[in-house]
PDB file of C-alpha atoms in Angstrom:
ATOM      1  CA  UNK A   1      89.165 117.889  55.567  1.00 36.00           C
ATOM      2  CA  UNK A   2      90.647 118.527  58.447  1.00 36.00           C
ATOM      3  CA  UNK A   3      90.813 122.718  59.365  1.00 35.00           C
ATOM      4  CA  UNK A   4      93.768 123.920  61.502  1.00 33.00           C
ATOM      5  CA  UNK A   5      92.254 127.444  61.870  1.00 32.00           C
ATOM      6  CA  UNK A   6      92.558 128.956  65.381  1.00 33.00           C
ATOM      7  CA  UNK A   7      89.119 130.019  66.787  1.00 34.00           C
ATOM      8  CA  UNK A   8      90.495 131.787  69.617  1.00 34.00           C
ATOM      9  CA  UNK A   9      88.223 134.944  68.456  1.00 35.00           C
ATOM     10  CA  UNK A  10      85.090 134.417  70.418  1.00 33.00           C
ATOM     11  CA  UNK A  11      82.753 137.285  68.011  1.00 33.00           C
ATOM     12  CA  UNK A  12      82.033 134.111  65.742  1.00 33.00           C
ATOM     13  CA  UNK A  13      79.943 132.804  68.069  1.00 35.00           C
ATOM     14  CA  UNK A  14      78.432 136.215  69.614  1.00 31.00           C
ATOM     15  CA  UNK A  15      75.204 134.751  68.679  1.00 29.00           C
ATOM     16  CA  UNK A  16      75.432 132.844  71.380  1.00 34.00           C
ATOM     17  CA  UNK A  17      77.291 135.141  73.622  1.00 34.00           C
ATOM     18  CA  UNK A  18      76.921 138.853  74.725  1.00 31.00           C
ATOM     19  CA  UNK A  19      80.162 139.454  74.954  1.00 30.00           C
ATOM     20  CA  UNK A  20      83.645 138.562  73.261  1.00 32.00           C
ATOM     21  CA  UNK A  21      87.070 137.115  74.776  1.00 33.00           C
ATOM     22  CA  UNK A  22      89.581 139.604  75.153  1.00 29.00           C
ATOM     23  CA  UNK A  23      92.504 137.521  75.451  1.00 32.00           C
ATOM     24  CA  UNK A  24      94.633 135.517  78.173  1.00 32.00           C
ATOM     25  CA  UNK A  25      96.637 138.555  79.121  1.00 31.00           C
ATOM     26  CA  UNK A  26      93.542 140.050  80.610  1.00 40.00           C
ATOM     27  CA  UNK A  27      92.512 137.098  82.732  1.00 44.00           C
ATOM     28  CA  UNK A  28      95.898 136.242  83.940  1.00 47.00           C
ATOM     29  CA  UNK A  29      95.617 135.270  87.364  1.00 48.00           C
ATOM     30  CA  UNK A  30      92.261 135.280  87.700  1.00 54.00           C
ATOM     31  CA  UNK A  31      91.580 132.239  89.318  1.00 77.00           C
ATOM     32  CA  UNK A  32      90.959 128.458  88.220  1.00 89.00           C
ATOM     33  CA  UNK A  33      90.616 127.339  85.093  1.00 91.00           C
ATOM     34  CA  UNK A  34      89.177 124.115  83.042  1.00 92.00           C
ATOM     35  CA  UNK A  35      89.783 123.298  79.423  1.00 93.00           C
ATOM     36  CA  UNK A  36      87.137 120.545  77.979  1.00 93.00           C
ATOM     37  CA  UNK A  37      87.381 118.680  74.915  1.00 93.00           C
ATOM     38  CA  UNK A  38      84.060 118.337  73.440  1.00 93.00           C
ATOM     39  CA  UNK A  39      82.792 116.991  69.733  1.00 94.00           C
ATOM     40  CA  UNK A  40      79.928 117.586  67.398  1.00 94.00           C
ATOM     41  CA  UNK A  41      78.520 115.462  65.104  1.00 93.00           C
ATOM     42  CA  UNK A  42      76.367 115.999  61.970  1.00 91.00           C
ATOM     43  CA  UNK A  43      74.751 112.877  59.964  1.00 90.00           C
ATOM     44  CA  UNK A  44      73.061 113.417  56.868  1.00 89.00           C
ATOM     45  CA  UNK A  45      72.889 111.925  53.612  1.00 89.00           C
ATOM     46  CA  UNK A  46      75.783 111.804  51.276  1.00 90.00           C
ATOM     47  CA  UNK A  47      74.963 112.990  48.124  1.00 90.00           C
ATOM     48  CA  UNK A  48      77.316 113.296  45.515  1.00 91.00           C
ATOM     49  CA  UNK A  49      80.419 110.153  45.113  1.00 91.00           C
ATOM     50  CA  UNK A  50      83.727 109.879  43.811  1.00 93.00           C
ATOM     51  CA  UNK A  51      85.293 106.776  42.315  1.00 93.00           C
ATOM     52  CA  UNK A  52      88.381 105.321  40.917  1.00 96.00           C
ATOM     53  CA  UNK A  53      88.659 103.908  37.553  1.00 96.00           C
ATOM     54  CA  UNK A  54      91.123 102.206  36.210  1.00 96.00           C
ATOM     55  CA  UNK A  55      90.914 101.142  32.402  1.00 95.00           C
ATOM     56  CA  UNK A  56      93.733  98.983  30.791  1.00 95.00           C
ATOM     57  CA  UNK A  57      94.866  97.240  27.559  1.00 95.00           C
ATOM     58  CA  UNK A  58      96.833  94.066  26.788  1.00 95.00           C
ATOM     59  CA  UNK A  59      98.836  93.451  23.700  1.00 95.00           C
ATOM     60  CA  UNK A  60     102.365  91.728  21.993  1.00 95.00           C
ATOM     61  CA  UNK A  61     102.610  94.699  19.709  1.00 95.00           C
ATOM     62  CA  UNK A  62     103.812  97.791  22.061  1.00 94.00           C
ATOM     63  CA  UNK A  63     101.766  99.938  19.381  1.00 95.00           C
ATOM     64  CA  UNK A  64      98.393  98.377  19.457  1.00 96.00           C
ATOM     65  CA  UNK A  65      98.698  98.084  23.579  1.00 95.00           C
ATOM     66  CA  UNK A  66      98.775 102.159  23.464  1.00 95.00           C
ATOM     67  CA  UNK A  67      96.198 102.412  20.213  1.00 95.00           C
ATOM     68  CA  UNK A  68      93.915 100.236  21.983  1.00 95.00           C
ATOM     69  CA  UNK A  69      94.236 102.649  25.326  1.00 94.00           C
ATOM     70  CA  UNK A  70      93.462 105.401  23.392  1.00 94.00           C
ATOM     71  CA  UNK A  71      90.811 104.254  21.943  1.00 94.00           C
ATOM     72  CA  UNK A  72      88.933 103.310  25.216  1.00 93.00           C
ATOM     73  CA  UNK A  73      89.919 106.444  27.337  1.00 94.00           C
ATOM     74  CA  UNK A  74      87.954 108.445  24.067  1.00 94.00           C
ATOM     75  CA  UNK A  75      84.916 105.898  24.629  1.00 93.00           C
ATOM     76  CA  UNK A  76      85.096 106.410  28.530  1.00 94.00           C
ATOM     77  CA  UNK A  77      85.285 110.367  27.433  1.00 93.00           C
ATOM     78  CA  UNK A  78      82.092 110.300  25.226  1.00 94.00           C
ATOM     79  CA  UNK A  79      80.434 108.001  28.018  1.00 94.00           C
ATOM     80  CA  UNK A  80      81.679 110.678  30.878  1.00 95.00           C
ATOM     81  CA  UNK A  81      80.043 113.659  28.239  1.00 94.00           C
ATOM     82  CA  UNK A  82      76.440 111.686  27.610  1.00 94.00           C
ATOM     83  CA  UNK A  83      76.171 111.371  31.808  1.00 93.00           C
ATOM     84  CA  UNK A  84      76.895 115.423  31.595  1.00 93.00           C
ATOM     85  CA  UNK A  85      80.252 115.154  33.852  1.00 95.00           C
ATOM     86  CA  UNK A  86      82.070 118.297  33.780  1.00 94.00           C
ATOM     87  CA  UNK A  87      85.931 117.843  32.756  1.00 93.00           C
ATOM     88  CA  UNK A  88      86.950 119.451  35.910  1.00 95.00           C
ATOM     89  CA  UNK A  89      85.524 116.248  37.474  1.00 96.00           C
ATOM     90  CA  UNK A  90      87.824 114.045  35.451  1.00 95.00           C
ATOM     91  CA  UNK A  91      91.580 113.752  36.820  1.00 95.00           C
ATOM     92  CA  UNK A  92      94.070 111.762  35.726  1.00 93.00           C
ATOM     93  CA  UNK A  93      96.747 110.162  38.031  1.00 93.00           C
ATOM     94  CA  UNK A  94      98.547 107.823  36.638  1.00 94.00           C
ATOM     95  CA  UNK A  95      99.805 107.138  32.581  1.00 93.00           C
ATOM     96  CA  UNK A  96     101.750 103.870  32.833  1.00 94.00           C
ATOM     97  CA  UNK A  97     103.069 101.176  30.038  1.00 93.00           C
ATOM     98  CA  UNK A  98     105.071  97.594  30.818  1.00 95.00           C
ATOM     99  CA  UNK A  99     105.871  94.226  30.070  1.00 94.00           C
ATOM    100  CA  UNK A 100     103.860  91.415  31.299  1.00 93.00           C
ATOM    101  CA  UNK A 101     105.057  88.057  32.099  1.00 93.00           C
ATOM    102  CA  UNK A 102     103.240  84.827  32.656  1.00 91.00           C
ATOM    103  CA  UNK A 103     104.517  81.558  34.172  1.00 91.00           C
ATOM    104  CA  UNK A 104     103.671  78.673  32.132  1.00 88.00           C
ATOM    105  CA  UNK A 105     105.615  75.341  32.084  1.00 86.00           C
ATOM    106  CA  UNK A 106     107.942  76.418  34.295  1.00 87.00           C
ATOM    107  CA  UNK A 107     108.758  79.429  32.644  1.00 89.00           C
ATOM    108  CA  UNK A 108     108.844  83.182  32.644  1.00 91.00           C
ATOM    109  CA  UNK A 109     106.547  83.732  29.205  1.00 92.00           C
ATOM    110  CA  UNK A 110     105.938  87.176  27.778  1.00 93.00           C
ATOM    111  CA  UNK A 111     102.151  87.839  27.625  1.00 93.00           C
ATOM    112  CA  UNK A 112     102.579  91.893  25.932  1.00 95.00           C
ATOM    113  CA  UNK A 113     102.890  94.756  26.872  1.00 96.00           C
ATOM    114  CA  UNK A 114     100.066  96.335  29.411  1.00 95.00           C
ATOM    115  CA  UNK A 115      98.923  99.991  28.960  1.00 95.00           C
ATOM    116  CA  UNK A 116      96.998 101.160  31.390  1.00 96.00           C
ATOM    117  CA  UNK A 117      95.514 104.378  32.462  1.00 96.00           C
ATOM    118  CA  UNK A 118      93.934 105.665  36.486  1.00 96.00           C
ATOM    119  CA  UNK A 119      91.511 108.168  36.665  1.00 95.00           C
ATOM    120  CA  UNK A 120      89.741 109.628  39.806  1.00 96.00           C
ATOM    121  CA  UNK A 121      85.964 110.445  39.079  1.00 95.00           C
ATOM    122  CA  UNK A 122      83.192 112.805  41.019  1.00 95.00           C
ATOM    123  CA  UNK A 123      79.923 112.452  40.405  1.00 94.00           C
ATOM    124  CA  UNK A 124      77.893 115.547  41.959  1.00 93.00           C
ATOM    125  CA  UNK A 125      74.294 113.279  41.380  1.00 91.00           C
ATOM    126  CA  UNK A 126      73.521 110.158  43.083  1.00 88.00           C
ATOM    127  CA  UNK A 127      70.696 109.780  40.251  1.00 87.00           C
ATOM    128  CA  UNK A 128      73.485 109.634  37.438  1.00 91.00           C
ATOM    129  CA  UNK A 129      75.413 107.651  39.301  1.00 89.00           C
ATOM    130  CA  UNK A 130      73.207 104.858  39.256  1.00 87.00           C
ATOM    131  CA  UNK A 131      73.500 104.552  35.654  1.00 88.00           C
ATOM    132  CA  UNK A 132      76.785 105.276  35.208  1.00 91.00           C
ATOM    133  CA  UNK A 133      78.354 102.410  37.388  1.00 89.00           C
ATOM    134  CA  UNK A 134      76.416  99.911  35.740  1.00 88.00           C
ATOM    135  CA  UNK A 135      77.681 101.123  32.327  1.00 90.00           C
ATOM    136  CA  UNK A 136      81.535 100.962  33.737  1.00 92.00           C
ATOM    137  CA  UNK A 137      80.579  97.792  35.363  1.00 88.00           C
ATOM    138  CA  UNK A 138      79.876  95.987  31.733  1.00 89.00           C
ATOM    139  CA  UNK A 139      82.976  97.829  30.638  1.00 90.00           C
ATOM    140  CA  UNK A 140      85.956  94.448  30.373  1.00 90.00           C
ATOM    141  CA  UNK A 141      89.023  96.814  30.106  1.00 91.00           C
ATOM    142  CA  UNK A 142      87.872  99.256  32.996  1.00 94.00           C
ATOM    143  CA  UNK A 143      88.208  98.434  37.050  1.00 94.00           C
ATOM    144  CA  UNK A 144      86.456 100.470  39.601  1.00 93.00           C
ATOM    145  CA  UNK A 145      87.360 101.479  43.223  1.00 92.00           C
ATOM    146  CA  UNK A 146      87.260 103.375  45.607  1.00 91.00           C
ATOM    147  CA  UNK A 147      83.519 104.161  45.856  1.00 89.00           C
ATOM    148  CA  UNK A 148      83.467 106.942  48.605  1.00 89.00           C
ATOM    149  CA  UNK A 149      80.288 109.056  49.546  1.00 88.00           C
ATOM    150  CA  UNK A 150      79.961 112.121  50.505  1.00 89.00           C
ATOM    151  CA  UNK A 151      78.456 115.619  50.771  1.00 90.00           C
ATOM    152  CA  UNK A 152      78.439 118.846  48.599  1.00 91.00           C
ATOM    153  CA  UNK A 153      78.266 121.147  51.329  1.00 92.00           C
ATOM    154  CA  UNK A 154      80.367 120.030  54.178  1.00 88.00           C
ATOM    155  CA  UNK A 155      81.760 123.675  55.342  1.00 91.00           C
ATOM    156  CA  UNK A 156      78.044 124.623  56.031  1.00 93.00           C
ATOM    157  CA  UNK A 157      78.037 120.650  57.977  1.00 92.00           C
ATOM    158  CA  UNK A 158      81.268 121.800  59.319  1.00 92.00           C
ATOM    159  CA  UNK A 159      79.887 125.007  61.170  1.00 94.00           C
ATOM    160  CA  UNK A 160      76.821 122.956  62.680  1.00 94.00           C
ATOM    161  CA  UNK A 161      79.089 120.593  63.988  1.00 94.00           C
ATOM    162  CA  UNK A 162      81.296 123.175  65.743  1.00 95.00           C
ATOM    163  CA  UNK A 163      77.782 124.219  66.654  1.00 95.00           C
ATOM    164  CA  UNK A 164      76.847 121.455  68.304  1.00 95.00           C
ATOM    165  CA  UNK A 165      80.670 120.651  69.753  1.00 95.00           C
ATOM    166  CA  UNK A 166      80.369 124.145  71.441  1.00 95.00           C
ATOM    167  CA  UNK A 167      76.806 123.635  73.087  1.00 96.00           C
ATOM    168  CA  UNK A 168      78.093 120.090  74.183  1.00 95.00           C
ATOM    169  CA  UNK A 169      81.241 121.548  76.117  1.00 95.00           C
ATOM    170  CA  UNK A 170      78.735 124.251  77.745  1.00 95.00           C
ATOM    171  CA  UNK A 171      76.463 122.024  79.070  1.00 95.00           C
ATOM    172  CA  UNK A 172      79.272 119.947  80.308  1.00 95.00           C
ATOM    173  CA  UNK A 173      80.436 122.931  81.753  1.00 94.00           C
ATOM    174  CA  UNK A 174      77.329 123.221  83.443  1.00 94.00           C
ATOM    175  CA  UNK A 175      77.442 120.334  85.344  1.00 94.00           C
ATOM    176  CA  UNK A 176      81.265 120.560  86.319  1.00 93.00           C
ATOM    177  CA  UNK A 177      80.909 124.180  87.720  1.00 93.00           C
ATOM    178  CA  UNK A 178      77.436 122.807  90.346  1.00 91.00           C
ATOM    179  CA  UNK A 179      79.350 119.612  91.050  1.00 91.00           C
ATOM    180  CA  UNK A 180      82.607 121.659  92.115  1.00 91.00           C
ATOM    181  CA  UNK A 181      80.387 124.195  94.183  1.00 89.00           C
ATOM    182  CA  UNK A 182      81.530 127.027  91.551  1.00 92.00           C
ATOM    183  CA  UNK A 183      79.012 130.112  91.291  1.00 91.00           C
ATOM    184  CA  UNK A 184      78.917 130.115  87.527  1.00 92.00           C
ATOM    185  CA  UNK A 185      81.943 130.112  84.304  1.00 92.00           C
ATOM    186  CA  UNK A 186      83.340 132.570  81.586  1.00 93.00           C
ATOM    187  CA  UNK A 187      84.605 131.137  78.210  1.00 94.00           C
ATOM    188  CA  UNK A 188      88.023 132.404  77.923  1.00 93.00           C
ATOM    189  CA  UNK A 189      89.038 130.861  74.404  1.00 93.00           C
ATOM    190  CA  UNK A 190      87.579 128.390  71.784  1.00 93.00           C
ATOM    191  CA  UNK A 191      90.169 126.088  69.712  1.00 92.00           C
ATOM    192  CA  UNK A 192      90.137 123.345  67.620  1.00 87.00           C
ATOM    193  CA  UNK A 193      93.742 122.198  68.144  1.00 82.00           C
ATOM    194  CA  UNK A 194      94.438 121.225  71.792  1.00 74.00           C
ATOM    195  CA  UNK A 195      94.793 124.493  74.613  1.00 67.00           C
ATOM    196  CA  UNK A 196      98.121 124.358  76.753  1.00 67.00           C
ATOM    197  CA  UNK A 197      97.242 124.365  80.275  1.00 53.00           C
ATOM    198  CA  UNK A 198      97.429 127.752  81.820  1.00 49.00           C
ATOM    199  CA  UNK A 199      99.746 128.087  85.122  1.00 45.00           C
ATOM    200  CA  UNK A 200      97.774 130.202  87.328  1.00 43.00           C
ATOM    201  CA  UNK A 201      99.919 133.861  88.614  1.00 38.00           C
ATOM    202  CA  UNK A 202      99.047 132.393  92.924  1.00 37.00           C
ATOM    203  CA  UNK A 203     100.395 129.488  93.452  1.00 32.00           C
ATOM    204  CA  UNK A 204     101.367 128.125  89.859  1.00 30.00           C
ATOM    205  CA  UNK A 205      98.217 125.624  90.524  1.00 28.00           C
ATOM    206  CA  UNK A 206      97.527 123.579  86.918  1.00 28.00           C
ATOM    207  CA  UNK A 207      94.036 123.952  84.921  1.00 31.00           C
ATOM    208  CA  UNK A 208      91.792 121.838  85.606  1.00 32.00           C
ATOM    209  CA  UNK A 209      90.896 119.601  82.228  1.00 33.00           C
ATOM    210  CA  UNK A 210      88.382 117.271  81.886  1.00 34.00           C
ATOM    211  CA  UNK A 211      86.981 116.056  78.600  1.00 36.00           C
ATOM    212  CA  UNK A 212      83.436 115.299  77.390  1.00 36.00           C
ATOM    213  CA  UNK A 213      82.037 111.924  76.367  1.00 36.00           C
ATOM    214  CA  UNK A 214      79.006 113.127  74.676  1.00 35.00           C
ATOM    215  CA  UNK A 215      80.517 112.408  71.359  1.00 35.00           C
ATOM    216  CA  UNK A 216      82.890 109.372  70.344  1.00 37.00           C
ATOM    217  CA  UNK A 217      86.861 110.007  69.713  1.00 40.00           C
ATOM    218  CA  UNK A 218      87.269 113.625  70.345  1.00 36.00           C
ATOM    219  CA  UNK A 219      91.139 114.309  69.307  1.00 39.00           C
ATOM    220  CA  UNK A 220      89.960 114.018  66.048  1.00 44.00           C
ATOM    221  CA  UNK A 221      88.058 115.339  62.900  1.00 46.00           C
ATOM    222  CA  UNK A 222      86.935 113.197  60.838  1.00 44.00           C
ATOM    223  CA  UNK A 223      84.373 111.955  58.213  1.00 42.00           C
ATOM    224  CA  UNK A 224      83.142 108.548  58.359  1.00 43.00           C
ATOM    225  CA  UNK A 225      80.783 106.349  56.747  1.00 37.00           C
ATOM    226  CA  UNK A 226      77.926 104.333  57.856  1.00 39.00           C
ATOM    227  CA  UNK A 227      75.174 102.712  55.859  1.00 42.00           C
ATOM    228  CA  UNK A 228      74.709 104.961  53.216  1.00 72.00           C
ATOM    229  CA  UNK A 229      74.859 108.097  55.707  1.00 83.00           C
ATOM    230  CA  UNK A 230      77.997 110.830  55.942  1.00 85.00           C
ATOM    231  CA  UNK A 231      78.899 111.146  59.914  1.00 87.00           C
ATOM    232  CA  UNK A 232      80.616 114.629  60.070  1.00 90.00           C
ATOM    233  CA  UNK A 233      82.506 115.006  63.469  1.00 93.00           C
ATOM    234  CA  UNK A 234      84.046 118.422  64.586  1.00 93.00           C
ATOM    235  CA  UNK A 235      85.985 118.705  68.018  1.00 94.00           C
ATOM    236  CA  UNK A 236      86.541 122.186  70.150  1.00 94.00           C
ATOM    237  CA  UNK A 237      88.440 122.182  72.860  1.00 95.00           C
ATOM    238  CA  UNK A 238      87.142 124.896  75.631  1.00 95.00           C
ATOM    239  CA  UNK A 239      88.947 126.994  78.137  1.00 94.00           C
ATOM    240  CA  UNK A 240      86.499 128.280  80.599  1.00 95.00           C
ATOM    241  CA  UNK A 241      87.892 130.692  84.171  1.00 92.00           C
ATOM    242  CA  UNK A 242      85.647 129.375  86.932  1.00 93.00           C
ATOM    243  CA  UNK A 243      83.660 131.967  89.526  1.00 90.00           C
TER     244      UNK A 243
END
């Protein structure tokens, strides 16, 4: 999930702060600048899934090929109902029905027609999932992929990891503003799409930018997985006047 909202309003993190940005018209030719690129990352453990099933029959009579379909998308139904999987969780993406060729004796031989039907699945418990895969697993006419992890509450994850993405660029900042014999810095706007550089009114001087390497790849969000745990990663990218 990747968010594209601007955080330029600095009162969602007054928590942290004791005051809020005003603005760049306010702090226009003020002096230098930075911008830092800084990410946060979140690992927990997933725990809900979401898999891809794909259930298919084969037959030389069009009408038994799509009898035979319906038959098994019912039992998959009454085997999604006893594992209590709400219907919202079911989607269907795909309805399809062909001909199927073999090649035997050098020759292009009709093998019946092939009805087949794809279906994503969520499972919101890890518990039922465990006996629900082997169950599709002993299933000959169904094919799973797609097994992804992940976690039911990843906009609460999300907000740590800006969190943490935030503190990281500060204590960056830190450092930057000592090692460039700066007095101390002001947050003038939080993003998480990239900051232009600001041209400064005196001299048209460039920001100065650096970028953090407390976190991996930070010019993008992402969600990975690792060994059964969720990584969340959330990037900021920090414009800071320097005193």
């Amino acid at each position: 999930m990747k968010t594209t909202l601007l955080l330029v309003p600095l009162c969602l993190f007054a928590f942290l702060f004791q005051s809020c940005g005003s603005g760049t018209t306010e702090h226009a030719g003020s002096g230098k600048t930075m911008i830092l690129s800084s990410s946060g990352e979140i690992t927990t453990l997933p725990d809900e899934a979401s898999l891809t099933l794909h259930l298919q029959c084969l037959d030389k009579d069009i009408k038994q090929s799509k009898q035979c379909l319906l038959e098994k998308s019912e039992a998959l139904n009454t085997l999604f109902k006893t594992y209590k999987i709400a219907p919202e969780d079911i989607l269907t993406t795909s309805i399809n029905q062909s001909k199927e060729y073999g090649w035997q004796n050098n020759s292009n031989v009709f093998q019946g027609f092939r009805s087949s039907i794809t279906m994503s699945l969520k499972v919101r418990r890890l518990a039922v999932l465990e006996e629900l895969y082997p169950a599709l697993l002993t299933n000959e006419n169904v094919t799973i992929g797609n097994l992804a992890y992940s976690h039911s509450k990843l906009d609460s994850l999300s907000h740590e990891a800006y969190q943490k993405a935030l503190a990281n660029a500060n204590a960056l900042a830190d450092k930057l503003v000592q090692k460039m014999d700066f007095s101390d810095k002001e947050i003038l706007s939080i993003a998480n799409v990239e900051l232009p550089a600001r041209e400064e009114a005196r001299g048209g001087a460039v920001a100065v930018q650096a970028e953090s390497n407390m976190a991996a790849d930070a010019s993008s969000n992402r969600i990975t997985l690792n060994y059964g745990n969720v990584y969340l990663t959330r990037t900021l990218h920090v414009e800071y006047r320097l005193k």
